[in-house]
PDB file of C-alpha atoms in Angstrom:
ATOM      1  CA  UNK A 136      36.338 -17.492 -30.103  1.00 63.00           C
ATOM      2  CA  UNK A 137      35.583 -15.249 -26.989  1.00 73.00           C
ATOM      3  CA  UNK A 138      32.804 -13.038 -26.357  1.00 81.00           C
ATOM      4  CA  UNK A 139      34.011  -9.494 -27.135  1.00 83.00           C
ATOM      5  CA  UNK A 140      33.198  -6.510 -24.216  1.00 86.00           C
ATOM      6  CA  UNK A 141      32.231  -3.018 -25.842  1.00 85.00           C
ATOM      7  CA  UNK A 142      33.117   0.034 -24.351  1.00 86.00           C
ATOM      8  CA  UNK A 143      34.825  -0.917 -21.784  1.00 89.00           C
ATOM      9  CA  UNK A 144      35.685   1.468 -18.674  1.00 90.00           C
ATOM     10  CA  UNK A 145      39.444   2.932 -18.560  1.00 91.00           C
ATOM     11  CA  UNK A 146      39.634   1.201 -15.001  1.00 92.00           C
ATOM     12  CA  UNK A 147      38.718  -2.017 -15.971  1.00 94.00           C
ATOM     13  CA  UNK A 148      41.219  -2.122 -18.307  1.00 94.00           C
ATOM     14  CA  UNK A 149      44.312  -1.127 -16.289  1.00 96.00           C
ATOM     15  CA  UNK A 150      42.886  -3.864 -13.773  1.00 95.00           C
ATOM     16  CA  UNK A 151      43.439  -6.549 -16.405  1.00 95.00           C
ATOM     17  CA  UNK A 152      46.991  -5.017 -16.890  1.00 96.00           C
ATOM     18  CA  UNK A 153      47.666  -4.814 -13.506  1.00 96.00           C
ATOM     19  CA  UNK A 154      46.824  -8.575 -13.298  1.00 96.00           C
ATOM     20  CA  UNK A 155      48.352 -10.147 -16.178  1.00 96.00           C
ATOM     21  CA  UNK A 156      51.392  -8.106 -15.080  1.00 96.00           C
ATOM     22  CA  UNK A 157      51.633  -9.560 -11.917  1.00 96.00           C
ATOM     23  CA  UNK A 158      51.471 -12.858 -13.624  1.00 96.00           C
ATOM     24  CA  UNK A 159      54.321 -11.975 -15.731  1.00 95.00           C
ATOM     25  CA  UNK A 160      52.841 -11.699 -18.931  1.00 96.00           C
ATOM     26  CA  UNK A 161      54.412  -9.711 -21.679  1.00 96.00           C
ATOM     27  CA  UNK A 162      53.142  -6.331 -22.567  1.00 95.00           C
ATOM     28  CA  UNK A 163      53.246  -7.056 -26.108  1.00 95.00           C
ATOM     29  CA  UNK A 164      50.649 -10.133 -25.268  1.00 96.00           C
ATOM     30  CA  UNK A 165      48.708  -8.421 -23.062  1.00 96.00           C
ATOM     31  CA  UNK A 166      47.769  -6.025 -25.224  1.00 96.00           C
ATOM     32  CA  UNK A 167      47.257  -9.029 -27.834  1.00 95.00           C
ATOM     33  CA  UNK A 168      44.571 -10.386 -25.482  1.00 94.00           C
ATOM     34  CA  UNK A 169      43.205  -6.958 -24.941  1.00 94.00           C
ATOM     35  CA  UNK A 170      42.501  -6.556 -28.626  1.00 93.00           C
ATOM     36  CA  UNK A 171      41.298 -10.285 -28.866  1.00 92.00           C
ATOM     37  CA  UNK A 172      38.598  -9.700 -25.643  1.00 92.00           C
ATOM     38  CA  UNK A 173      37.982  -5.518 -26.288  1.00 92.00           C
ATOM     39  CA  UNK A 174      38.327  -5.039 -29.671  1.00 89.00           C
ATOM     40  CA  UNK A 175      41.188  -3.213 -31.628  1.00 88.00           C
ATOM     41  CA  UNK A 176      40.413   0.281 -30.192  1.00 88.00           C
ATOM     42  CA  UNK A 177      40.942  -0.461 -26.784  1.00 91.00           C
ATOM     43  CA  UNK A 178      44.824   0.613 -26.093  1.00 92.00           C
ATOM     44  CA  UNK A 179      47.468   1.112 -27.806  1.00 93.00           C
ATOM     45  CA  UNK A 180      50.517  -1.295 -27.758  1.00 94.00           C
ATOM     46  CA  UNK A 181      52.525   1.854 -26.438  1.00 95.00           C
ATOM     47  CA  UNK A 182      50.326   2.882 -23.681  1.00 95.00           C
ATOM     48  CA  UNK A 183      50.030  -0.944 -22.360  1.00 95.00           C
ATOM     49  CA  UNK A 184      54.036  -0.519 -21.597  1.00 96.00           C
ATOM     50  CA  UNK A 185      53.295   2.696 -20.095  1.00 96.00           C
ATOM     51  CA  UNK A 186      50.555   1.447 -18.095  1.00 95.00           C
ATOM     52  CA  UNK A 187      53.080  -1.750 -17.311  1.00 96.00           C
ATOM     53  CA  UNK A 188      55.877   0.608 -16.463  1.00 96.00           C
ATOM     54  CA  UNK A 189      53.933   2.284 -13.912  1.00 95.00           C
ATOM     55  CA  UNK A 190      52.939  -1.012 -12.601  1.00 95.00           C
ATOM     56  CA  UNK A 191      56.531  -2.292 -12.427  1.00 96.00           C
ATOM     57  CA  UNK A 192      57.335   1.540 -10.814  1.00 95.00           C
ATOM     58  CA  UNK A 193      54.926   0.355  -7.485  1.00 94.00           C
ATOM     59  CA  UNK A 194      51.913   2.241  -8.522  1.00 93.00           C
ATOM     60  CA  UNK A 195      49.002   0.687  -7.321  1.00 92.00           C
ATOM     61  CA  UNK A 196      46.037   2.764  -8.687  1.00 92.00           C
ATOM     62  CA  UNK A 197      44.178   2.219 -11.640  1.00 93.00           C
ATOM     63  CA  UNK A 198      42.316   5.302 -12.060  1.00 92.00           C
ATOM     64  CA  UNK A 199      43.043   8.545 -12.844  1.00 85.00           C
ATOM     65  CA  UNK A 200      45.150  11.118 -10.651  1.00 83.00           C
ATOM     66  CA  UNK A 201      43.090  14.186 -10.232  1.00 80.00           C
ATOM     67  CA  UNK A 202      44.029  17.094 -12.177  1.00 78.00           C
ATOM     68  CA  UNK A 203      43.718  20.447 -11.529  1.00 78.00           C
ATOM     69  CA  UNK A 204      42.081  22.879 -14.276  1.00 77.00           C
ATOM     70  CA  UNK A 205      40.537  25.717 -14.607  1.00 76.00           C
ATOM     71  CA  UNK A 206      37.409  26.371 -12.289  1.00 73.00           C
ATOM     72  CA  UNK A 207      34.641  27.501 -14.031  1.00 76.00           C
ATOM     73  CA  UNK A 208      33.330  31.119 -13.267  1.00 78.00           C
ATOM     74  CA  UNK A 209      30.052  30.808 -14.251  1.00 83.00           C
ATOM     75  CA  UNK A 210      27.603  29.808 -11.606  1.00 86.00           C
ATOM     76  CA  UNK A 211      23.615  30.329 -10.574  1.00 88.00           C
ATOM     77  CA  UNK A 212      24.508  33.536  -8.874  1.00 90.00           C
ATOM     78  CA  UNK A 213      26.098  35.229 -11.864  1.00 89.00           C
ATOM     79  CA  UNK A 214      23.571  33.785 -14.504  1.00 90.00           C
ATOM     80  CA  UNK A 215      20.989  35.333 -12.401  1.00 92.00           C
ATOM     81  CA  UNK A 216      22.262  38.502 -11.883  1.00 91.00           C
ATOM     82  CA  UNK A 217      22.611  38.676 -15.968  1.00 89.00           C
ATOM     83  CA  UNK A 218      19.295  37.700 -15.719  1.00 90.00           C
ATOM     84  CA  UNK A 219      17.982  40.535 -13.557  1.00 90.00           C
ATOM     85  CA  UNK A 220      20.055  43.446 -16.333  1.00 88.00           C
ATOM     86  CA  UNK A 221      18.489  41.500 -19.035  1.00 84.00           C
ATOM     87  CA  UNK A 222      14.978  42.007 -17.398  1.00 85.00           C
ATOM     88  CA  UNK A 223      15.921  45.752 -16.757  1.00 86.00           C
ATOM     89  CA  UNK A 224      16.490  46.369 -20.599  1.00 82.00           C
ATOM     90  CA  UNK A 225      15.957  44.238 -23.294  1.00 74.00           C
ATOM     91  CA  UNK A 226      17.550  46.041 -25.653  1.00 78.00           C
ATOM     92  CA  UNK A 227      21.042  45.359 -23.898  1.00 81.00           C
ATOM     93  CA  UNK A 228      24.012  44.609 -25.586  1.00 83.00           C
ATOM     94  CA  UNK A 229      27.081  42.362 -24.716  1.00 86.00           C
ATOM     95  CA  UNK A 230      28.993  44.986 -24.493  1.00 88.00           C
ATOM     96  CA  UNK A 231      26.952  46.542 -22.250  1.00 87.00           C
ATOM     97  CA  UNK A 232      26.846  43.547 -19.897  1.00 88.00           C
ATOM     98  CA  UNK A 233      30.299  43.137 -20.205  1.00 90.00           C
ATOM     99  CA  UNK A 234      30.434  47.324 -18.719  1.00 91.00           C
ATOM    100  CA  UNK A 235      28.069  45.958 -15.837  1.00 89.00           C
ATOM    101  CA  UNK A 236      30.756  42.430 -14.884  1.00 89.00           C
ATOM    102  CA  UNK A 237      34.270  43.654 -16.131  1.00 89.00           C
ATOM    103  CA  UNK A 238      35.477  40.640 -14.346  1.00 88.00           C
ATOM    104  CA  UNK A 239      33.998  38.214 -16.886  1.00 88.00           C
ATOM    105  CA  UNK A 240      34.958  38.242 -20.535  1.00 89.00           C
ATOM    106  CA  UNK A 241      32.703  38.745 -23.105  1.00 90.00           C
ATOM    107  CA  UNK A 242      32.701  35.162 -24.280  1.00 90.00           C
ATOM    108  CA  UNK A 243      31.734  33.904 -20.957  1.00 90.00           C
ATOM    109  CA  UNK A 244      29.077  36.596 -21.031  1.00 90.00           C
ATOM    110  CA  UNK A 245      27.643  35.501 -24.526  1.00 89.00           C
ATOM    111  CA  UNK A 246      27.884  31.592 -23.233  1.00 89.00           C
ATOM    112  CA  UNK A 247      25.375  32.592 -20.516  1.00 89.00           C
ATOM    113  CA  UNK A 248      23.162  34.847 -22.012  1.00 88.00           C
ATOM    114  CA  UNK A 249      22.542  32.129 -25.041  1.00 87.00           C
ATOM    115  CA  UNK A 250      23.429  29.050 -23.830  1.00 87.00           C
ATOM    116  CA  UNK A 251      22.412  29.247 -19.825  1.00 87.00           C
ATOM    117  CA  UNK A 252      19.177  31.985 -20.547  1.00 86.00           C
ATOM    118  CA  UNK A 253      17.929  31.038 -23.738  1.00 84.00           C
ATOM    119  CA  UNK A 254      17.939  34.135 -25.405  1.00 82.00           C
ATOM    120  CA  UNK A 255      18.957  34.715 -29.492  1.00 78.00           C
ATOM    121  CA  UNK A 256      19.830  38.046 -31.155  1.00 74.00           C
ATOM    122  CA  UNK A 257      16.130  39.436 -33.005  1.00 66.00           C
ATOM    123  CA  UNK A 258      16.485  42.643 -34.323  1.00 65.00           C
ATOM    124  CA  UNK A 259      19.134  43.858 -32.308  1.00 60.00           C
ATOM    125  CA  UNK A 260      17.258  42.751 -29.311  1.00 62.00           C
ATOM    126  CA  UNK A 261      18.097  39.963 -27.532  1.00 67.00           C
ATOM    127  CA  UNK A 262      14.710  37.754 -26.592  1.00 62.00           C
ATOM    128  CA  UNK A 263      14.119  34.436 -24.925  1.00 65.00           C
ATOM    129  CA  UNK A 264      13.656  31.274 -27.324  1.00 66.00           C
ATOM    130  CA  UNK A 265      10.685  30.476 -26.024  1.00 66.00           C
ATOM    131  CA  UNK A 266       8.200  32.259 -28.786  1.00 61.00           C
ATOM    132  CA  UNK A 267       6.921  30.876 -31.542  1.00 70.00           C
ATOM    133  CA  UNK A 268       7.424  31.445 -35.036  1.00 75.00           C
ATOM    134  CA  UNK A 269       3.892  33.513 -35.216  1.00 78.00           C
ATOM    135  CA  UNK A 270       5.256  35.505 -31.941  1.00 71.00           C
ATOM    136  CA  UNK A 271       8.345  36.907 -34.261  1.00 70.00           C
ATOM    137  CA  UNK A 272       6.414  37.723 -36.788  1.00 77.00           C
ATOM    138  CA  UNK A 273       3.710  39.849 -34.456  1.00 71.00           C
TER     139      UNK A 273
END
């Protein structure tokens, strides 16, 4: 019996592929001796053919192609100028930040203010995490 590898890394696997496929091994047992060496969640039978396909095709890569997504609008500058209306009034409201940055939507606004500024909703004002329970209650 063989040694079995856990969680192995998506490149590492394609490299095997891309070996025993240049041997001219069978995708069916490659992906038997996948399963026998990674365990039984490491490909599926379907995606070894793929992968072989691809092989067969002249790609040469085993790693993923970069793919483009969405870029991310939140960054240090914006947090902190939230963070500079927050200062000005506490008892702000998303709405209201969302009247100072039209650009960004509410949701985005609420991610920062909670999850980048540590702030939760008190009493209709919004105040940072950091206080202690005996804080609140003063």
């Amino acid at each position: 019996m063989f040694k079995t590898i856990s969680d192995p890394a998506d490149c590492e696997v394609r490299s095997v592929i891309r070996f025993l496929n240049a041997k001219k091994v069978k995708p069916a047992e490659i992906h038997r001796q996948l399963v026998e060496i990674y365990g039984e969640n490491v490909m599926t039978d379907g995606m070894v053919r793929k992968w072989v396909r691809q092989f067969n095709d002249g790609r040469t890569n085993v790693y993923d192609e970069t793919r483009s997504g969405r870029p991310s609008v939140v960054n240090d500058g914006l947090v902190e100028k939230v963070n500079e209306k927050m200062r000005e009034n506490s008892r702000f409201t998303i709405r209201m930040l969302f009247d100072e940055f039209p650009q960004i939507s509410k949701t985005v606004l609420h991610e920062i203010v909670t999850n980048r500024l540590n702030c939760r909703k008190l009493c209709s004002r919004w105040v940072r995490k950091m206080l202690t329970d005996v804080h609140r209650t003063k």
